[in-house]
Amino acid sequence: MEEATAGRIRRYVDSGLPAVLTELSALARIPAMAWAAFDPAELDRAAEAVAGLFRGTGFDDVRILRADRPDGSHGAPAVMARRQPAPGQTTVLLYAHYDVQPPGRLADWLSPPFDSVARDGRLFGRGVADNKGGIMLHVAAVRAVLHELGPDSGLGLIVLIDGEEEAGSPSLPELLDHELSLPHDQPLKPDVMIIADSGQWKVGTPALTTSLRGLILGTIEVRVLDHALHAGTYGGPLVDAITVLSRLIATLHDDDGNVAIAGLPGMEEPGPALSEAEFRRDSGVRPSVRLTGSGSLTSRLWTKPALAIIGIDAPSVAVSSDTLQPTAAAKFSLSLAPATDTAEAMDAVVRHLQRYAPFGAEVRVTPGGRTEGYAGDGASLAARSMAGAMYEAWGVDAVRMGVGGSIPAVSMLKERFPDAEVLVTGVEDPDSRAHGANESIHIGDFAKAIVAESLFLAGLALPVAD
């Protein structure tokens, strides 16, 4: 990239940053959550707002897509925008999602979760990092490229903004297959896909994400009685379902905190250096709590299984009675090494739970969503080009890192576009607290991420003949 071009792009991004942050804040005010417990009208509002952003960014072909379900309902809307490539030009698909996680306990937030607030060089609010910041990364980068190269630039662009990523993107396969079945002047065939749903190694150090763990979700239900009983009258010969469930959950890890389910592979990942002190600072783990698992920290985070209980159905303390509960249930989230088959992993979980059911309790496992892992090529041509753009934006080399979380769209898109190179980027950093209270982005690094994506896209565009 010529120094003059890079300088102009950087100046354009810096001058437009206040407006981009205002647009991000407006988008973050829409509480779009893709679960039945929340108002689906907010998903429609968010999709319309996103479509408006891309219409205002120079896309003529902008559509809101919906998947019909057998019961007559619709999945959350997605947004697709397209700019056709000139002959011989590269086509890039830009992915992000507008749906967010619920805010959790409002008392844990220093400012209202859906009112974005800037303080100490960061922008706080639900979704600003995961993943409405990814949307605005794409919007701002496309603006910068079209400003630099001109509106007639022949670079092909496909924008896909998901509305159900946090719920596992259940409608995305149908939406993609429908689009692929339609007659188009130009086929839906990207050469490169940028999935902007990850982040940086740390503030001041950019990263390319080259692996993602897979994920399976499921619910464990135990039953010990036909109906509830007085705890004093019947306790002793009988143990309540909550205690049984607790004992069963305890078998899922060994004494060191490693996942104890047989048949789940893992591997050592040396990765970049990550000290225990850095991890403790980034995670906020309490000083007295020792870290769990074995092997390097990067392996435990990226390439080994990790299991969490993310919900329990049982009477709350406030309304509990002196009763032996007949049933109890827990929902688990199990992250898997990138190459693990999710169906085989679920079978392994079921075998384990049935084998270790305490006192002969009845155990039923209901599988939930699942996402395949991803192992990318950090040395591909596109990856090297993006790393070079990141160096120009940050002034330091980009780290190739894994991420312990999952992005359902990666495997779905890769399955349909196997020849496209995949780049996983984003706007988060170790203190972004995605999914938690006080979610935020570092404003300075957000601007650098826009510069890097702009430089990468500009580098792909060939001169357009007069």
mmCIF file of C-alpha atoms in Angstrom, residues 107-390:
data_model
loop_
_atom_site.group_PDB
_atom_site.id
_atom_site.type_symbol
_atom_site.label_atom_id
_atom_site.label_comp_id
_atom_site.label_asym_id
_atom_site.label_seq_id
_atom_site.Cartn_x
_atom_site.Cartn_y
_atom_site.Cartn_z
ATOM 1 C CA ALA A 107 -27.162 -3.461 39.140
ATOM 2 C CA ASP A 108 -23.871 -4.805 37.765
ATOM 3 C CA TRP A 109 -23.697 -2.082 35.099
ATOM 4 C CA LEU A 110 -22.047 1.255 35.838
ATOM 5 C CA SER A 111 -24.302 2.850 33.196
ATOM 6 C CA PRO A 112 -27.525 1.627 31.564
ATOM 7 C CA PRO A 113 -26.622 -1.268 29.241
ATOM 8 C CA PHE A 114 -28.483 0.075 26.210
ATOM 9 C CA ASP A 115 -27.293 3.675 26.628
ATOM 10 C CA SER A 116 -23.759 3.812 25.253
ATOM 11 C CA VAL A 117 -21.414 5.897 27.396
ATOM 12 C CA ALA A 118 -17.804 6.908 26.667
ATOM 13 C CA ARG A 119 -15.348 7.041 29.562
ATOM 14 C CA ASP A 120 -11.621 6.485 30.004
ATOM 15 C CA GLY A 121 -11.052 5.970 26.286
ATOM 16 C CA ARG A 122 -13.675 3.236 25.959
ATOM 17 C CA LEU A 123 -17.278 3.063 24.762
ATOM 18 C CA PHE A 124 -19.567 1.055 27.056
ATOM 19 C CA GLY A 125 -22.877 -0.591 26.219
ATOM 20 C CA ARG A 126 -24.414 -3.944 25.408
ATOM 21 C CA GLY A 127 -23.415 -4.991 21.905
ATOM 22 C CA VAL A 128 -20.812 -2.314 21.196
ATOM 23 C CA ALA A 129 -18.173 -5.054 21.100
ATOM 24 C CA ASP A 130 -20.263 -8.150 20.345
ATOM 25 C CA ASN A 131 -21.133 -7.428 17.641
ATOM 26 C CA LYS A 132 -22.574 -4.101 16.586
ATOM 27 C CA GLY A 133 -19.024 -2.799 16.671
ATOM 28 C CA GLY A 134 -18.282 -5.369 13.970
ATOM 29 C CA ILE A 135 -21.098 -3.947 11.854
ATOM 30 C CA MET A 136 -19.751 -0.418 12.167
ATOM 31 C CA LEU A 137 -16.232 -1.691 11.424
ATOM 32 C CA HIS A 138 -17.519 -2.872 8.038
ATOM 33 C CA VAL A 139 -19.596 0.270 7.421
ATOM 34 C CA ALA A 140 -16.714 2.612 8.187
ATOM 35 C CA ALA A 141 -14.164 0.577 6.213
ATOM 36 C CA VAL A 142 -16.351 0.466 3.098
ATOM 37 C CA ARG A 143 -16.902 4.217 3.358
ATOM 38 C CA ALA A 144 -13.166 4.817 3.573
ATOM 39 C CA VAL A 145 -12.388 2.580 0.598
ATOM 40 C CA LEU A 146 -15.070 4.078 -1.632
ATOM 41 C CA HIS A 147 -13.912 7.558 -0.652
ATOM 42 C CA GLU A 148 -10.323 6.693 -1.533
ATOM 43 C CA LEU A 149 -10.951 4.672 -4.707
ATOM 44 C CA GLY A 150 -14.107 6.413 -5.873
ATOM 45 C CA PRO A 151 -17.701 5.142 -6.015
ATOM 46 C CA ASP A 152 -16.995 3.340 -9.307
ATOM 47 C CA SER A 153 -14.376 1.065 -7.782
ATOM 48 C CA GLY A 154 -14.836 -2.422 -9.174
ATOM 49 C CA LEU A 155 -14.238 -4.244 -5.886
ATOM 50 C CA GLY A 156 -17.081 -6.692 -5.253
ATOM 51 C CA LEU A 157 -18.709 -6.639 -1.832
ATOM 52 C CA ILE A 158 -21.273 -8.861 -0.129
ATOM 53 C CA VAL A 159 -22.445 -7.790 3.321
ATOM 54 C CA LEU A 160 -24.213 -10.348 5.510
ATOM 55 C CA ILE A 161 -25.468 -9.175 8.900
ATOM 56 C CA ASP A 162 -26.960 -12.003 10.968
ATOM 57 C CA GLY A 163 -29.791 -11.544 13.462
ATOM 58 C CA GLU A 164 -29.487 -14.802 15.417
ATOM 59 C CA GLU A 165 -25.783 -15.434 16.025
ATOM 60 C CA GLU A 166 -26.119 -15.471 19.793
ATOM 61 C CA ALA A 167 -28.834 -18.127 19.411
ATOM 62 C CA GLY A 168 -26.687 -20.277 17.106
ATOM 63 C CA SER A 169 -27.693 -18.734 13.736
ATOM 64 C CA PRO A 170 -30.501 -21.281 13.154
ATOM 65 C CA SER A 171 -31.949 -19.436 10.144
ATOM 66 C CA LEU A 172 -28.658 -18.689 8.414
ATOM 67 C CA PRO A 173 -28.298 -21.988 6.468
ATOM 68 C CA GLU A 174 -31.771 -21.630 4.978
ATOM 69 C CA LEU A 175 -31.192 -17.970 4.105
ATOM 70 C CA LEU A 176 -27.887 -18.747 2.406
ATOM 71 C CA ASP A 177 -29.261 -21.705 0.486
ATOM 72 C CA HIS A 178 -32.207 -19.628 -0.691
ATOM 73 C CA GLU A 179 -29.898 -16.875 -1.913
ATOM 74 C CA LEU A 180 -27.698 -19.392 -3.695
ATOM 75 C CA SER A 181 -30.752 -20.804 -5.464
ATOM 76 C CA LEU A 182 -31.809 -17.445 -6.897
ATOM 77 C CA PRO A 183 -30.830 -16.366 -10.428
ATOM 78 C CA HIS A 184 -28.342 -13.506 -10.137
ATOM 79 C CA ASP A 185 -26.463 -11.509 -12.756
ATOM 80 C CA GLN A 186 -23.433 -12.410 -10.693
ATOM 81 C CA PRO A 187 -23.345 -15.545 -8.514
ATOM 82 C CA LEU A 188 -22.978 -15.284 -4.760
ATOM 83 C CA LYS A 189 -19.339 -16.362 -4.735
ATOM 84 C CA PRO A 190 -16.886 -14.514 -2.482
ATOM 85 C CA ASP A 191 -13.122 -14.900 -2.824
ATOM 86 C CA VAL A 192 -12.444 -13.732 0.748
ATOM 87 C CA MET A 193 -14.716 -13.629 3.809
ATOM 88 C CA ILE A 194 -14.052 -11.307 6.758
ATOM 89 C CA ILE A 195 -15.886 -12.454 9.879
ATOM 90 C CA ALA A 196 -15.695 -9.465 12.239
ATOM 91 C CA ASP A 197 -16.758 -11.184 15.468
ATOM 92 C CA SER A 198 -13.488 -11.631 17.363
ATOM 93 C CA GLY A 199 -10.881 -9.146 18.531
ATOM 94 C CA GLN A 200 -7.342 -8.138 19.374
ATOM 95 C CA TRP A 201 -4.681 -9.888 21.428
ATOM 96 C CA LYS A 202 -4.599 -6.915 23.794
ATOM 97 C CA VAL A 203 -5.029 -3.167 23.607
ATOM 98 C CA GLY A 204 -2.349 -1.940 21.246
ATOM 99 C CA THR A 205 -1.665 -5.360 19.663
ATOM 100 C CA PRO A 206 -3.841 -6.565 16.767
ATOM 101 C CA ALA A 207 -4.685 -10.184 16.065
ATOM 102 C CA LEU A 208 -5.982 -12.557 13.445
ATOM 103 C CA THR A 209 -8.064 -15.382 14.886
ATOM 104 C CA THR A 210 -6.956 -18.624 13.252
ATOM 105 C CA SER A 211 -8.907 -21.189 15.294
ATOM 106 C CA LEU A 212 -12.259 -21.403 17.066
ATOM 107 C CA ARG A 213 -13.488 -24.076 19.412
ATOM 108 C CA GLY A 214 -16.653 -25.955 18.575
ATOM 109 C CA LEU A 215 -19.642 -25.836 20.913
ATOM 110 C CA ILE A 216 -22.467 -28.068 22.055
ATOM 111 C CA LEU A 217 -25.301 -27.052 24.358
ATOM 112 C CA GLY A 218 -27.637 -29.341 26.221
ATOM 113 C CA THR A 219 -29.900 -29.773 29.230
ATOM 114 C CA ILE A 220 -29.510 -32.434 31.928
ATOM 115 C CA GLU A 221 -32.651 -33.393 33.859
ATOM 116 C CA VAL A 222 -32.650 -35.771 36.824
ATOM 117 C CA ARG A 223 -35.723 -37.335 38.439
ATOM 118 C CA VAL A 224 -35.827 -39.168 41.772
ATOM 119 C CA LEU A 225 -39.539 -39.015 42.741
ATOM 120 C CA ASP A 226 -42.988 -39.007 41.201
ATOM 121 C CA HIS A 227 -43.891 -35.932 43.259
ATOM 122 C CA ALA A 228 -42.472 -33.641 45.917
ATOM 123 C CA LEU A 229 -42.271 -34.829 49.541
ATOM 124 C CA HIS A 230 -41.854 -33.281 52.992
ATOM 125 C CA ALA A 231 -38.103 -33.152 53.585
ATOM 126 C CA GLY A 232 -38.350 -33.967 57.291
ATOM 127 C CA THR A 233 -40.793 -36.829 56.913
ATOM 128 C CA TYR A 234 -39.061 -38.606 54.013
ATOM 129 C CA GLY A 235 -35.487 -37.348 54.120
ATOM 130 C CA GLY A 236 -32.795 -39.918 54.908
ATOM 131 C CA PRO A 237 -33.713 -42.865 52.720
ATOM 132 C CA LEU A 238 -34.223 -40.400 49.853
ATOM 133 C CA VAL A 239 -31.977 -37.701 48.408
ATOM 134 C CA ASP A 240 -33.548 -34.756 46.594
ATOM 135 C CA ALA A 241 -33.075 -34.141 42.891
ATOM 136 C CA ILE A 242 -31.023 -30.965 43.383
ATOM 137 C CA THR A 243 -28.436 -32.865 45.421
ATOM 138 C CA VAL A 244 -28.371 -35.651 42.842
ATOM 139 C CA LEU A 245 -27.918 -33.133 40.040
ATOM 140 C CA SER A 246 -25.123 -31.413 41.973
ATOM 141 C CA ARG A 247 -23.273 -34.687 42.446
ATOM 142 C CA LEU A 248 -23.686 -35.534 38.775
ATOM 143 C CA ILE A 249 -22.399 -32.126 37.696
ATOM 144 C CA ALA A 250 -19.369 -32.647 39.948
ATOM 145 C CA THR A 251 -18.336 -35.700 37.881
ATOM 146 C CA LEU A 252 -17.860 -33.565 34.776
ATOM 147 C CA HIS A 253 -14.454 -32.295 35.963
ATOM 148 C CA ASP A 254 -11.510 -34.010 37.633
ATOM 149 C CA ASP A 255 -9.855 -32.665 40.777
ATOM 150 C CA ASP A 256 -7.627 -30.356 38.702
ATOM 151 C CA GLY A 257 -10.565 -28.900 36.805
ATOM 152 C CA ASN A 258 -9.983 -30.723 33.517
ATOM 153 C CA VAL A 259 -13.114 -31.909 31.704
ATOM 154 C CA ALA A 260 -13.468 -35.571 32.745
ATOM 155 C CA ILE A 261 -15.693 -36.815 29.901
ATOM 156 C CA ALA A 262 -14.013 -39.686 28.058
ATOM 157 C CA GLY A 263 -13.714 -39.349 24.286
ATOM 158 C CA LEU A 264 -13.217 -35.583 24.021
ATOM 159 C CA PRO A 265 -9.902 -34.779 22.296
ATOM 160 C CA GLY A 266 -7.642 -31.852 23.102
ATOM 161 C CA MET A 267 -4.200 -30.706 22.069
ATOM 162 C CA GLU A 268 -1.379 -28.530 23.312
ATOM 163 C CA GLU A 269 -1.228 -25.120 21.661
ATOM 164 C CA PRO A 270 1.951 -23.185 22.472
ATOM 165 C CA GLY A 271 0.543 -19.969 20.989
ATOM 166 C CA PRO A 272 1.830 -16.539 21.991
ATOM 167 C CA ALA A 273 3.033 -16.087 25.556
ATOM 168 C CA LEU A 274 0.234 -15.573 28.066
ATOM 169 C CA SER A 275 1.176 -15.367 31.734
ATOM 170 C CA GLU A 276 -1.041 -16.278 34.645
ATOM 171 C CA ALA A 277 -0.776 -12.697 35.867
ATOM 172 C CA GLU A 278 -2.076 -11.369 32.535
ATOM 173 C CA PHE A 279 -4.918 -13.870 32.495
ATOM 174 C CA ARG A 280 -5.911 -13.025 36.056
ATOM 175 C CA ARG A 281 -5.912 -9.328 35.287
ATOM 176 C CA ASP A 282 -7.967 -9.744 32.110
ATOM 177 C CA SER A 283 -10.494 -12.176 33.600
ATOM 178 C CA GLY A 284 -10.985 -10.601 37.025
ATOM 179 C CA VAL A 285 -10.678 -13.954 38.806
ATOM 180 C CA ARG A 286 -10.639 -13.536 42.582
ATOM 181 C CA PRO A 287 -7.160 -13.674 44.204
ATOM 182 C CA SER A 288 -7.903 -16.795 46.268
ATOM 183 C CA VAL A 289 -9.221 -18.812 43.292
ATOM 184 C CA ARG A 290 -6.635 -21.057 41.650
ATOM 185 C CA LEU A 291 -6.746 -21.620 37.914
ATOM 186 C CA THR A 292 -8.054 -24.966 36.702
ATOM 187 C CA GLY A 293 -6.975 -27.461 34.080
ATOM 188 C CA SER A 294 -3.534 -28.503 32.886
ATOM 189 C CA GLY A 295 -1.205 -27.514 30.079
ATOM 190 C CA SER A 296 -0.469 -24.051 28.736
ATOM 191 C CA LEU A 297 -3.044 -21.326 29.280
ATOM 192 C CA THR A 298 -3.480 -20.894 25.527
ATOM 193 C CA SER A 299 -4.238 -24.621 25.188
ATOM 194 C CA ARG A 300 -6.798 -24.475 27.971
ATOM 195 C CA LEU A 301 -8.401 -21.470 26.285
ATOM 196 C CA TRP A 302 -8.257 -22.527 22.628
ATOM 197 C CA THR A 303 -7.656 -26.222 21.931
ATOM 198 C CA LYS A 304 -8.912 -28.203 24.935
ATOM 199 C CA PRO A 305 -12.503 -28.839 26.020
ATOM 200 C CA ALA A 306 -14.102 -26.551 28.593
ATOM 201 C CA LEU A 307 -17.468 -27.102 30.256
ATOM 202 C CA ALA A 308 -19.677 -24.654 32.131
ATOM 203 C CA ILE A 309 -23.088 -24.968 33.760
ATOM 204 C CA ILE A 310 -24.913 -21.892 32.509
ATOM 205 C CA GLY A 311 -28.340 -22.345 34.077
ATOM 206 C CA ILE A 312 -30.224 -24.396 36.674
ATOM 207 C CA ASP A 313 -33.942 -25.034 37.061
ATOM 208 C CA ALA A 314 -34.736 -25.417 40.762
ATOM 209 C CA PRO A 315 -36.774 -23.455 43.284
ATOM 210 C CA SER A 316 -35.167 -20.144 44.156
ATOM 211 C CA VAL A 317 -34.053 -19.472 47.708
ATOM 212 C CA ALA A 318 -36.725 -16.805 48.090
ATOM 213 C CA VAL A 319 -39.624 -19.178 47.454
ATOM 214 C CA SER A 320 -38.159 -22.506 48.594
ATOM 215 C CA SER A 321 -40.096 -24.819 50.926
ATOM 216 C CA ASP A 322 -38.988 -27.675 53.179
ATOM 217 C CA THR A 323 -39.421 -30.144 50.335
ATOM 218 C CA LEU A 324 -37.573 -32.952 48.598
ATOM 219 C CA GLN A 325 -37.650 -31.816 44.954
ATOM 220 C CA PRO A 326 -38.540 -34.619 42.519
ATOM 221 C CA THR A 327 -36.722 -33.120 39.521
ATOM 222 C CA ALA A 328 -33.972 -30.632 38.738
ATOM 223 C CA ALA A 329 -32.321 -29.577 35.504
ATOM 224 C CA ALA A 330 -29.170 -27.814 34.372
ATOM 225 C CA LYS A 331 -28.047 -26.419 31.044
ATOM 226 C CA PHE A 332 -24.434 -26.975 30.016
ATOM 227 C CA SER A 333 -22.154 -25.294 27.499
ATOM 228 C CA LEU A 334 -19.269 -27.465 26.299
ATOM 229 C CA SER A 335 -16.523 -25.909 24.177
ATOM 230 C CA LEU A 336 -14.587 -28.388 22.063
ATOM 231 C CA ALA A 337 -11.172 -28.581 20.418
ATOM 232 C CA PRO A 338 -11.470 -27.124 16.881
ATOM 233 C CA ALA A 339 -11.501 -30.448 14.988
ATOM 234 C CA THR A 340 -13.917 -32.293 17.302
ATOM 235 C CA ASP A 341 -17.073 -33.750 15.769
ATOM 236 C CA THR A 342 -19.970 -32.210 17.690
ATOM 237 C CA ALA A 343 -22.292 -35.212 17.290
ATOM 238 C CA GLU A 344 -19.664 -37.577 18.696
ATOM 239 C CA ALA A 345 -19.032 -35.151 21.554
ATOM 240 C CA MET A 346 -22.733 -35.119 22.503
ATOM 241 C CA ASP A 347 -22.751 -38.925 22.487
ATOM 242 C CA ALA A 348 -19.780 -38.863 24.859
ATOM 243 C CA VAL A 349 -21.624 -36.510 27.223
ATOM 244 C CA VAL A 350 -24.712 -38.732 27.282
ATOM 245 C CA ARG A 351 -22.633 -41.851 27.992
ATOM 246 C CA HIS A 352 -20.860 -40.105 30.854
ATOM 247 C CA LEU A 353 -24.035 -38.799 32.484
ATOM 248 C CA GLN A 354 -25.796 -42.132 32.271
ATOM 249 C CA ARG A 355 -22.790 -43.939 33.688
ATOM 250 C CA TYR A 356 -22.323 -41.638 36.679
ATOM 251 C CA ALA A 357 -25.968 -40.988 37.632
ATOM 252 C CA PRO A 358 -25.960 -41.063 41.479
ATOM 253 C CA PHE A 359 -28.178 -43.512 43.381
ATOM 254 C CA GLY A 360 -29.761 -44.845 40.183
ATOM 255 C CA ALA A 361 -31.532 -41.548 39.442
ATOM 256 C CA GLU A 362 -33.254 -41.208 36.083
ATOM 257 C CA VAL A 363 -31.252 -38.961 33.766
ATOM 258 C CA ARG A 364 -32.454 -37.383 30.528
ATOM 259 C CA VAL A 365 -30.203 -35.330 28.280
ATOM 260 C CA THR A 366 -31.769 -33.003 25.730
ATOM 261 C CA PRO A 367 -29.296 -31.763 23.095
ATOM 262 C CA GLY A 368 -29.402 -28.067 22.290
ATOM 263 C CA GLY A 369 -27.580 -26.085 19.632
ATOM 264 C CA ARG A 370 -24.180 -26.992 18.276
ATOM 265 C CA THR A 371 -21.457 -25.246 16.306
ATOM 266 C CA GLU A 372 -18.528 -26.869 14.553
ATOM 267 C CA GLY A 373 -15.052 -25.577 15.315
ATOM 268 C CA TYR A 374 -12.716 -23.912 12.860
ATOM 269 C CA ALA A 375 -9.007 -24.289 12.125
ATOM 270 C CA GLY A 376 -7.769 -21.698 9.631
ATOM 271 C CA ASP A 377 -4.558 -20.960 7.796
ATOM 272 C CA GLY A 378 -2.693 -18.075 9.364
ATOM 273 C CA ALA A 379 -0.161 -18.135 6.515
ATOM 274 C CA SER A 380 -2.600 -17.818 3.597
ATOM 275 C CA LEU A 381 -2.235 -14.963 1.113
ATOM 276 C CA ALA A 382 -5.270 -13.167 2.540
ATOM 277 C CA ALA A 383 -4.043 -13.656 6.114
ATOM 278 C CA ARG A 384 -0.621 -12.249 5.256
ATOM 279 C CA SER A 385 -2.245 -9.279 3.536
ATOM 280 C CA MET A 386 -4.512 -8.560 6.502
ATOM 281 C CA ALA A 387 -1.586 -8.917 8.906
ATOM 282 C CA GLY A 388 0.311 -6.369 6.817
ATOM 283 C CA ALA A 389 -2.647 -3.986 6.942
ATOM 284 C CA MET A 390 -2.831 -4.435 10.714
#
